mmCIF file of C-alpha atoms in Angstrom:
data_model
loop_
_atom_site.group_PDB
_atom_site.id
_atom_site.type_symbol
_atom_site.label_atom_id
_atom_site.label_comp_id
_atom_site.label_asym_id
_atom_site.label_seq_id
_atom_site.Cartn_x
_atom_site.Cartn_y
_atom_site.Cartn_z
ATOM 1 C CA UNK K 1 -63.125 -36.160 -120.595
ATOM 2 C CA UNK K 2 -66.617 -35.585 -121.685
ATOM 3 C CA UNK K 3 -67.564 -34.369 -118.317
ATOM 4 C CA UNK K 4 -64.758 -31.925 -118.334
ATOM 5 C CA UNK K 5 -65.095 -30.957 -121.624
ATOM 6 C CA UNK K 6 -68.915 -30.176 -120.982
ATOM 7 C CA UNK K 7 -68.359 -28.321 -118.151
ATOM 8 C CA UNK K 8 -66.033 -26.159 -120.086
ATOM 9 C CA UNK K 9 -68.620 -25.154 -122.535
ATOM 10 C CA UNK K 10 -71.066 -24.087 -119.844
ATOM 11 C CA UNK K 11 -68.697 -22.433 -118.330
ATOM 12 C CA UNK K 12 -67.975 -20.734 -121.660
ATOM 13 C CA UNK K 13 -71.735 -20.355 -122.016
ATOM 14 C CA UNK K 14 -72.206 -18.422 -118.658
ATOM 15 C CA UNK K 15 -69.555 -16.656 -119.265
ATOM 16 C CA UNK K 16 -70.518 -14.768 -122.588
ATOM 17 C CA UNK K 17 -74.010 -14.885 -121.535
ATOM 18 C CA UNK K 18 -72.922 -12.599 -118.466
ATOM 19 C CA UNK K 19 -71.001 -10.478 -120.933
ATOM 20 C CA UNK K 20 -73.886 -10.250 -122.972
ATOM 21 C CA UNK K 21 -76.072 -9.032 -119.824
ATOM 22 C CA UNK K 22 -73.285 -6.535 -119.178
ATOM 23 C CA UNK K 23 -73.066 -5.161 -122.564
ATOM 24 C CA UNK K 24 -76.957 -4.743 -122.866
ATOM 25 C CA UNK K 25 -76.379 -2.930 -118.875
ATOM 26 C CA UNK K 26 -73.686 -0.624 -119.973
ATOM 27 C CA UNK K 27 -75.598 0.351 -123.563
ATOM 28 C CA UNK K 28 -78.777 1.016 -121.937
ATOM 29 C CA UNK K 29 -76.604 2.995 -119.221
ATOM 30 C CA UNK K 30 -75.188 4.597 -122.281
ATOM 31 C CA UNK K 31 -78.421 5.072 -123.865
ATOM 32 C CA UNK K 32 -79.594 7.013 -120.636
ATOM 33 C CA UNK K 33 -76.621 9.390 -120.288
ATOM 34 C CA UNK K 34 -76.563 10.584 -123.878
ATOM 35 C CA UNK K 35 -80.293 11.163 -123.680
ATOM 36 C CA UNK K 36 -79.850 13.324 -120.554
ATOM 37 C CA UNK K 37 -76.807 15.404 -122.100
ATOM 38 C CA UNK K 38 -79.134 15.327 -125.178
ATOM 39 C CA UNK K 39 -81.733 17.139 -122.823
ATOM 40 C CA UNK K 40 -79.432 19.055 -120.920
ATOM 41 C CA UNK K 41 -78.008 20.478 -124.579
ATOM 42 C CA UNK K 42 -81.583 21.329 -125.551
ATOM 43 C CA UNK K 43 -82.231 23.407 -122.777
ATOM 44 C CA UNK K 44 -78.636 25.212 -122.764
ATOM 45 C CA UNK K 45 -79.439 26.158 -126.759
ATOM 46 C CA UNK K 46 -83.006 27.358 -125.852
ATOM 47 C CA UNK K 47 -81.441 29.336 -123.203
ATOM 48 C CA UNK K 48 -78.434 30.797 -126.115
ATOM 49 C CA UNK K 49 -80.911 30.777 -128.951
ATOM 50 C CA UNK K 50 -81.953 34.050 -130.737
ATOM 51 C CA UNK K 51 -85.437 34.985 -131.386
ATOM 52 C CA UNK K 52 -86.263 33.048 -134.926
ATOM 53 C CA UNK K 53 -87.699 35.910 -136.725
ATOM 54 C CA UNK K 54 -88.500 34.596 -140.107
ATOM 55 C CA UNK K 55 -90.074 31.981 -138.293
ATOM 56 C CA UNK K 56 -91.995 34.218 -135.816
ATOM 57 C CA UNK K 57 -93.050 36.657 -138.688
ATOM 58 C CA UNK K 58 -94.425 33.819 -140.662
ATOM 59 C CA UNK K 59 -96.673 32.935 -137.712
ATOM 60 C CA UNK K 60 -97.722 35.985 -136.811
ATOM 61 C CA UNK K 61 -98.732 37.044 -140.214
ATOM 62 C CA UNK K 62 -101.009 33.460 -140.652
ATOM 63 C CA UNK K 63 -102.583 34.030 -137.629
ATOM 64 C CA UNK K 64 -103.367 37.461 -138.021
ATOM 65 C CA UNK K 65 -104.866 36.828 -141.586
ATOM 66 C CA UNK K 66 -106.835 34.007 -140.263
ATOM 67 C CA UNK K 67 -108.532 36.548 -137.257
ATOM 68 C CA UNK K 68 -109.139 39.222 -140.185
ATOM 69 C CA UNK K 69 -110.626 36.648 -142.208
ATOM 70 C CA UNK K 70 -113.287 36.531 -139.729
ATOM 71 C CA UNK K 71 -116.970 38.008 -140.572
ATOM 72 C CA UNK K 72 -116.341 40.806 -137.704
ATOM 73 C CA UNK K 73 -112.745 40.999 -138.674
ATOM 74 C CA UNK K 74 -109.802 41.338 -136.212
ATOM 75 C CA UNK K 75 -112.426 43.305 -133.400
ATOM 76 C CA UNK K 76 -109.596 44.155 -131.337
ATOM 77 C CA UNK K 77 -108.407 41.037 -131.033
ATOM 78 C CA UNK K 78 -104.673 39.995 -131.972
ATOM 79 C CA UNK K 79 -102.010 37.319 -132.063
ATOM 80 C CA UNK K 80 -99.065 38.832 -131.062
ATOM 81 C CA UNK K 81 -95.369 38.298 -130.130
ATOM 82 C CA UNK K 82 -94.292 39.573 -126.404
ATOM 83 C CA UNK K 83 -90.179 40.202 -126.095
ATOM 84 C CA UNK K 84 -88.786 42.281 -123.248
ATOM 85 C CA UNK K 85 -86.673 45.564 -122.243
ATOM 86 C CA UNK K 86 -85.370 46.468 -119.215
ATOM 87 C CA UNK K 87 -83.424 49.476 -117.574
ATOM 88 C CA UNK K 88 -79.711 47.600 -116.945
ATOM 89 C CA UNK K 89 -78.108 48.785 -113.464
ATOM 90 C CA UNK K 90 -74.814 50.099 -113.783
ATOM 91 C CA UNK K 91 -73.908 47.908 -110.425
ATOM 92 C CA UNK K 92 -73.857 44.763 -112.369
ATOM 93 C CA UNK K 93 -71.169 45.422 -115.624
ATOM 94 C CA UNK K 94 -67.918 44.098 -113.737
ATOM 95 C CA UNK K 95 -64.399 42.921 -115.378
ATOM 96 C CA UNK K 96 -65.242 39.889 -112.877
ATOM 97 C CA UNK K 97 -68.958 38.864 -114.614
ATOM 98 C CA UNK K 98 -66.960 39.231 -118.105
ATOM 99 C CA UNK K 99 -67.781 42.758 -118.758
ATOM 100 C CA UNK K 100 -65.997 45.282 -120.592
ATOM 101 C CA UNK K 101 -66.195 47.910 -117.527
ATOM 102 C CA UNK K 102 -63.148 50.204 -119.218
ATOM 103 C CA UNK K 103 -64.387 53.638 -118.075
ATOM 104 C CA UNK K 104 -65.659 55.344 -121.286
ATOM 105 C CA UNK K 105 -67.504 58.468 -121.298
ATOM 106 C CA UNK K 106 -70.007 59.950 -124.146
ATOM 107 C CA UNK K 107 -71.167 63.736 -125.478
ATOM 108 C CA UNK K 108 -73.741 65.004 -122.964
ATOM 109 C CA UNK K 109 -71.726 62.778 -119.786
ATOM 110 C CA UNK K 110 -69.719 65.910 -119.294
ATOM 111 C CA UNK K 111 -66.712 64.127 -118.776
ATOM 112 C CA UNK K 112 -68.323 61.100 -116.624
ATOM 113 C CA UNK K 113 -66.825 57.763 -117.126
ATOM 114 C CA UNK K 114 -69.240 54.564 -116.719
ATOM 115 C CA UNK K 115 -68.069 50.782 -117.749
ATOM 116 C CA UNK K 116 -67.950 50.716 -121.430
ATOM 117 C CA UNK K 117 -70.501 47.639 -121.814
ATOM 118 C CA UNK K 118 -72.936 49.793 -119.773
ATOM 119 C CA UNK K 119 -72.865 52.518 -122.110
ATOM 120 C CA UNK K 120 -73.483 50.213 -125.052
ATOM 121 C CA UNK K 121 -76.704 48.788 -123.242
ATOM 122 C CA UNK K 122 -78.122 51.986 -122.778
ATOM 123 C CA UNK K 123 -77.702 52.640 -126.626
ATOM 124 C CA UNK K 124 -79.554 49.434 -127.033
ATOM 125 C CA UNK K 125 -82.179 49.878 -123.924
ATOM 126 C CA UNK K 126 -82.789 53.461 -124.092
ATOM 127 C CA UNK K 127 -82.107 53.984 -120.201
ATOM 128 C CA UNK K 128 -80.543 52.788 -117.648
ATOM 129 C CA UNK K 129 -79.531 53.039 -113.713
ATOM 130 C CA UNK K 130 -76.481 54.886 -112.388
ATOM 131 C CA UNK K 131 -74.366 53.772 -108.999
ATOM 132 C CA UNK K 132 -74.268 57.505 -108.073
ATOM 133 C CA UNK K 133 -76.548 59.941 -109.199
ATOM 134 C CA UNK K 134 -75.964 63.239 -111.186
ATOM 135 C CA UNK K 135 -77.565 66.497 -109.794
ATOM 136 C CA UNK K 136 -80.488 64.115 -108.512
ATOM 137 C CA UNK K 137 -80.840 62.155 -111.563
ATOM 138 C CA UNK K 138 -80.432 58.325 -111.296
ATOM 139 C CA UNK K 139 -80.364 57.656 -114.993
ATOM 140 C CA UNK K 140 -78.416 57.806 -118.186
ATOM 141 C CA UNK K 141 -80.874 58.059 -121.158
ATOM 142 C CA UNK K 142 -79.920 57.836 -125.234
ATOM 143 C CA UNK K 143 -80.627 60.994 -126.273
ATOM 144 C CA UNK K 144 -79.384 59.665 -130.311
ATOM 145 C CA UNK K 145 -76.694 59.468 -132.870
ATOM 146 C CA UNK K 146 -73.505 59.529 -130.175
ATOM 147 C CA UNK K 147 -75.295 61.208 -127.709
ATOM 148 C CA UNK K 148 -76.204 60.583 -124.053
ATOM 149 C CA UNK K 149 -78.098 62.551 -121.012
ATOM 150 C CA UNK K 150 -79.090 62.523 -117.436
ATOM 151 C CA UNK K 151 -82.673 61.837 -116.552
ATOM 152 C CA UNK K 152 -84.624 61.270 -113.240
ATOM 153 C CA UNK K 153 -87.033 58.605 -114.288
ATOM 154 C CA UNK K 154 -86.959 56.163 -117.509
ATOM 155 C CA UNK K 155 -89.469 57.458 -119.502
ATOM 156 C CA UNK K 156 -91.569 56.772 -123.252
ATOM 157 C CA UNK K 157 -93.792 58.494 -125.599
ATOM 158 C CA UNK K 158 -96.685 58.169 -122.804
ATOM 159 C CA UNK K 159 -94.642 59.176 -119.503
ATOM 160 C CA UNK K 160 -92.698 57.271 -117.199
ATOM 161 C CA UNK K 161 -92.501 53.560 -117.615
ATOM 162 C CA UNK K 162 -94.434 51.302 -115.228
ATOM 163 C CA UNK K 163 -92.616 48.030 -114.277
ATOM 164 C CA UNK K 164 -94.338 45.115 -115.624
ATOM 165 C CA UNK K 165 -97.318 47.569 -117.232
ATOM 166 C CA UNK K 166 -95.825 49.600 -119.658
ATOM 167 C CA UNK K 167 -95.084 48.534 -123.708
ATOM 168 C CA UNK K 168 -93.884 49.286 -126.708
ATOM 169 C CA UNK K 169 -95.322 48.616 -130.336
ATOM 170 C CA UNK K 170 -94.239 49.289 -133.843
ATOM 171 C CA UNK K 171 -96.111 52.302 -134.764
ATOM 172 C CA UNK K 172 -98.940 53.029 -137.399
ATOM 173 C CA UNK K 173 -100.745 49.808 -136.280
ATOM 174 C CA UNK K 174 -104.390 51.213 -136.736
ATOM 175 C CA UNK K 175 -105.403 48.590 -133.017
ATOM 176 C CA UNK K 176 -101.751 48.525 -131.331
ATOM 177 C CA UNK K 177 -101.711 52.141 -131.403
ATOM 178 C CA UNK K 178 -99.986 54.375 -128.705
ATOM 179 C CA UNK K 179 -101.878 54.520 -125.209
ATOM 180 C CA UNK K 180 -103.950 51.419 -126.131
ATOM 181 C CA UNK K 181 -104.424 49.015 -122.852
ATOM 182 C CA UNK K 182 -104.456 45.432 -123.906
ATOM 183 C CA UNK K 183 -104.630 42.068 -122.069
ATOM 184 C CA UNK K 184 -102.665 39.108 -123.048
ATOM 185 C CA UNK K 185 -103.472 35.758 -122.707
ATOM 186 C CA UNK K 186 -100.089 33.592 -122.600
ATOM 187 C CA UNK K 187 -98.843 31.498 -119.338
ATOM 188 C CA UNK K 188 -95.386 31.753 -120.391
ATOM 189 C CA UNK K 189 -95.577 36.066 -120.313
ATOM 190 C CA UNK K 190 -97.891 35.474 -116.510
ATOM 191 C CA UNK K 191 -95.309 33.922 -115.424
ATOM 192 C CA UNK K 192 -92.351 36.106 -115.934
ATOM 193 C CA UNK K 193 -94.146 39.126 -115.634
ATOM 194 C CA UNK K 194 -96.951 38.735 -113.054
ATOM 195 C CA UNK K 195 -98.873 40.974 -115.333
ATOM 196 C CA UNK K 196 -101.692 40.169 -118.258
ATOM 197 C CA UNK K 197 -102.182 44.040 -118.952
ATOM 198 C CA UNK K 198 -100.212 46.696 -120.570
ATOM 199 C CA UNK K 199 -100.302 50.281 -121.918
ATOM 200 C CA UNK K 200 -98.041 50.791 -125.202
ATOM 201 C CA UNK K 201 -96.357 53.642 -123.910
ATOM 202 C CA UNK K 202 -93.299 53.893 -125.879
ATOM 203 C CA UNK K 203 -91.950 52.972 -129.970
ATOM 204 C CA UNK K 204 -89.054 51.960 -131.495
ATOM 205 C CA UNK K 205 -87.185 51.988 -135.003
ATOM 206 C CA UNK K 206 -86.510 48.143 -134.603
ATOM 207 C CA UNK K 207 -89.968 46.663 -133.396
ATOM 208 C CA UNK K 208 -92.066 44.656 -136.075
ATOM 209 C CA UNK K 209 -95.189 44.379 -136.557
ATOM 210 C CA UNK K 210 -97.623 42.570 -134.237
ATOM 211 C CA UNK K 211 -94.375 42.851 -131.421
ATOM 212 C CA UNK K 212 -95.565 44.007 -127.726
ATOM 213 C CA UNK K 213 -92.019 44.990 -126.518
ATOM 214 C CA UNK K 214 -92.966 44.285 -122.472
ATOM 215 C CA UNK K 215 -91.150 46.203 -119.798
ATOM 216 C CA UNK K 216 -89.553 44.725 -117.156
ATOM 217 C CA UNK K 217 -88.131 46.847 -114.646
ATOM 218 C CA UNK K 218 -84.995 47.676 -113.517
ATOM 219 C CA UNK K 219 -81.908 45.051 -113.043
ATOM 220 C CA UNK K 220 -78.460 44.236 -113.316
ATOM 221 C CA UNK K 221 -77.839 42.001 -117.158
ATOM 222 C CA UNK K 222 -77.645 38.293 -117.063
ATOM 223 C CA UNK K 223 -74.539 38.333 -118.722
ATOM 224 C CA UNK K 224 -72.070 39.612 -120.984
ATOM 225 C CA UNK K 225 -72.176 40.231 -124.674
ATOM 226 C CA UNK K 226 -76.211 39.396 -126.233
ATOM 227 C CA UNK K 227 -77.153 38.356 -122.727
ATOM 228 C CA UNK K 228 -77.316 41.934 -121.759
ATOM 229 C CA UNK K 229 -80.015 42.093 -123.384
ATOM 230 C CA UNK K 230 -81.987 40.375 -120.605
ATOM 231 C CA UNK K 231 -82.359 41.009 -116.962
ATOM 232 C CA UNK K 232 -80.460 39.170 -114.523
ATOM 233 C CA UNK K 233 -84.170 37.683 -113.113
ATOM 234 C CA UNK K 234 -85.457 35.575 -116.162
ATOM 235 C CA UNK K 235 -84.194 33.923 -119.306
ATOM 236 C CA UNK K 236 -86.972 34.706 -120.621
ATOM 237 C CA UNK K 237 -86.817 35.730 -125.075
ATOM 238 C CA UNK K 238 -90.092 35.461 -126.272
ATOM 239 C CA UNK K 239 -93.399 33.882 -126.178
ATOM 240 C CA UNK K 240 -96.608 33.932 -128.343
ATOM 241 C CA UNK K 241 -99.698 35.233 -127.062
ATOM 242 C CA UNK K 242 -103.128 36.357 -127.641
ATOM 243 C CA UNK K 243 -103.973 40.243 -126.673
ATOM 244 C CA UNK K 244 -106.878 41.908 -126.769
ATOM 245 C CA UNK K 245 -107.554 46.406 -126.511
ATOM 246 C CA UNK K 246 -109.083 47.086 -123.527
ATOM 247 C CA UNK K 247 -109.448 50.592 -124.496
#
């Protein structure tokens, strides 16, 4: 009986030992999946997320202040924000990528139709690339108010836009004037844009101070509703960097 009955326990004892080993198993198993959704749910935001503006203005104005506290002052020498435009591509606002493409036309089409979603990037982008062109234009350009046009190149305040050269700043910025060159010194902005060097060529009623609005180029959106707002090519929103005037 004693034999039996000891027997019994270790049995017992192995038994919820092994339990024991599984539980600890399945929680660090557990532990490892939530951390990689955890991850995975990070990134997905970052990739959703708006640009934090309060945030970003209340860096860029404590930066700034601490390079104009400086005995030679701010010397052409800035800490900016870089965000992006684009020219969207007609080709790529489709009912089957989510798009509203009801044809909708606009004063100054002259009775053209393009995909409704279209026309409200151009509002937003300024330009922005045709399937067919119109009397040898390629573009549709916001001409104000309700009003649209035809153009043959995407242009600013300084000419035609350069992919991947040409910027926009807020104006009466005494350094970030119009036609300044700068360089910027950011890996995140390298990377996307292959470029450390642009001309603000252009302006715009919604750009803050110390923003470098950088052009990318033409493309077709990344997506439907605020994701037209970027180019199909990069995810990029924003990034901080330090620029410097050239000339």
């Amino acid at each position: 009986m004693e034999t039996t009955s000891l027997r019994i326990r270790m049995e017992t004892t192995s038994h919820r030992s092994s339990n024991r080993r599984s539980n600890r198993i399945g929680f660090r198993r557990l532990t490892l999946t939530i951390a990689s959704f955890a991850i995975l749910s990070a990134s997905y935001s970052e990739l959703r997320a708006d640009i934090p503006w309060p945030e970003v203005v209340q860096r860029l104005a404590y930066e700034n202040e601490k390079l104009a506290r400086r005995p030679q002052g701010h010397n052409g020498e800035y800490f900016v924000v870089c965000t992006l435009y684009y020219t969207p591509k007609e080709s790529g606002f489709t009912f089957e990528r989510g798009f509203d493409a009801t044809p909708g036309t606009k004063p100054g089409l002259h009775g053209r139709t393009y995909p409704r979603d279209f026309l409200r990037s151009v509002k937003k982008e300024g330009f922005g690339r045709m399937v067919t062109p119109v009397n040898g234009c390629y573009y549709i350009r916001y001409a104000g108010g309700n009003s649209f046009g035809f153009a043959s190149h995407p242009t600013g305040g300084g000419g035609v836009l350069v992919d991947r050269y040409s910027a926009a700043a807020k104006l009466g910025q005494s350094g970030l004037r119009r036609g300044a060159v700068i360089e910027t010194q950011s890996p995140a902005v390298q990377k996307v844009f292959a470029s450390t060097r642009w001309k603000i060529m252009d302006t715009g009623g919604g750009l803050r101070r110390w923003q470098i609005d950088c052009y990318f180029g033409e493309d077709e959106p990344l997506g439907p509703g605020k994701f037209m707002g970027r180019p199909r090519a990069t995810t990029f929103e924003y990034a901080y960097a330090n620029a410097r005037i050239l000339d």
